[in-house]
Amino acid sequence: MTKRKPLVIVTRKLPDVVETRMRELFNTRLNLDDHPVGHADLVEAVKTADVLVPTVTDRIDKAVLSQAGPQLKLIANFGTGVDNIDVETANMRGIIVTNTPGVLTEDTADMTMALILAVARRLTEGAAVIGSDTAWTGWSPTWMLGHRIYGKRLGIVGMGRIGSAVARRAKAFGLQIHYHNRRPVSARLEEELEATYWESLDQMLARMDVISVNCPHTPGTYHLLNARRLRLMKPSAIIVNTSRGEVIDENALARMLEAGELGGAGLDVFEHEPAVNPRLIKNPRAVLLPHMGSATIEGRVDMGEKVIINIKTFIDGHTPPDRVLPNMI
Ligand code: 8YV
């Protein structure tokens, strides 16, 4: 007798190749037109699915998990960050949570460099001039000047996989690497990156030209970059965030940019996505992107493969490779 295929409910449209493979392996309920999924749909999904595949746009909180049926055994998140899921409650209810680490590291690090360059060299301001109403009247020696990044100090907040990948790229651009982390990285990695460890985030912030946020959003990092800490930064410094909006106090940042108390900001993530603070939108010193850090077809296919491996391993009776435990957060 063949075993019943598990019902896997996927909340958003995934690349075709991923959906095709999922259809072959599982009994799937896909979201082919990628319509937004609300609380009621999520509740319905956890009542029926054996495996739920959510994304960053789905809030799997206590209220949703409390409605989960006994058949729900795995939440295989399509994404690395799991701050959209109440992992502790899931764990208490015997539901395993997995994520997709590693496969979006390089793309996210690329986007971090793109934002550093875009802010320092005023890429979006310059690009907007071409073809605009106030058309470009020609080159001038003192117009549209940005700042050199070569030789400047970069402070990385969170030296995990993505932070290290940012450091490697930044070093090649001639930036000096500094970092703050819960613990120093290995001596070998520190040596490779010629990186300086700062135990005190406050002290590092005060001395950097560029700050890159690369730590996950956890209860411990919520508003880690609060108004007090942002004020420690040099008025000429820029800050980029490709991690999670919640790590920075977005209102405080918007206020400081408006007042000219910071050099600029490059943000791929926001505190209340998809809403973006209107004061940031108006500010020419802010380069804003709609959460595109891992948005490459290669990355999204790799993420899908990781999700499939996690589900398959689990239904074959083994511990999925990317299990997230509450104590890892
Ligand atoms: C993904 C991300 O797009 O994986 C993450 O943590 O932030 C993103 O790059 C998103 O999470 C998909 O759910």
mmCIF file of N, CA and C in Angstrom, residues 4 24 102 154 168 192 197 214 238 256 266 274 311:
data_model
loop_
_atom_site.group_PDB
_atom_site.id
_atom_site.type_symbol
_atom_site.label_atom_id
_atom_site.label_comp_id
_atom_site.label_asym_id
_atom_site.label_seq_id
_atom_site.Cartn_x
_atom_site.Cartn_y
_atom_site.Cartn_z
ATOM 1 N N ARG A 4 -0.102 7.802 2.055
ATOM 2 C CA ARG A 4 -0.758 9.030 1.611
ATOM 3 C C ARG A 4 0.268 10.152 1.548
ATOM 4 N N GLU A 24 5.214 16.944 -7.760
ATOM 5 C CA GLU A 24 5.618 15.548 -7.964
ATOM 6 C C GLU A 24 5.725 14.801 -6.636
ATOM 7 N N GLY A 102 21.800 30.145 4.199
ATOM 8 C CA GLY A 102 22.955 29.883 3.312
ATOM 9 C C GLY A 102 22.742 30.261 1.868
ATOM 10 N N LEU A 154 33.926 50.524 7.782
ATOM 11 C CA LEU A 154 32.603 49.886 7.760
ATOM 12 C C LEU A 154 32.395 49.110 9.058
ATOM 13 N N ARG A 168 33.696 40.519 3.098
ATOM 14 C CA ARG A 168 34.601 40.091 2.008
ATOM 15 C C ARG A 168 34.512 41.056 0.830
ATOM 16 N N GLU A 192 41.441 36.727 7.966
ATOM 17 C CA GLU A 192 41.126 36.809 6.533
ATOM 18 C C GLU A 192 40.499 38.165 6.190
ATOM 19 N N TYR A 197 37.132 43.541 16.084
ATOM 20 C CA TYR A 197 35.927 43.241 16.876
ATOM 21 C C TYR A 197 35.677 44.332 17.908
ATOM 22 N N ASN A 214 23.228 43.552 9.741
ATOM 23 C CA ASN A 214 23.157 42.187 9.206
ATOM 24 C C ASN A 214 22.793 41.157 10.263
ATOM 25 N N ILE A 238 26.732 56.861 7.036
ATOM 26 C CA ILE A 238 25.538 56.297 6.407
ATOM 27 C C ILE A 238 25.230 54.933 7.023
ATOM 28 N N MET A 256 16.225 61.976 12.049
ATOM 29 C CA MET A 256 17.632 62.396 11.964
ATOM 30 C C MET A 256 18.052 62.721 10.531
ATOM 31 N N GLY A 266 20.443 53.528 3.386
ATOM 32 C CA GLY A 266 20.053 52.627 2.304
ATOM 33 C C GLY A 266 19.260 51.490 2.921
ATOM 34 N N PRO A 274 4.289 46.322 4.066
ATOM 35 C CA PRO A 274 4.878 47.117 2.986
ATOM 36 C C PRO A 274 4.767 48.630 3.176
ATOM 37 N N ILE A 311 11.211 19.340 3.885
ATOM 38 C CA ILE A 311 9.936 18.594 3.969
ATOM 39 C C ILE A 311 10.181 17.108 3.742
#
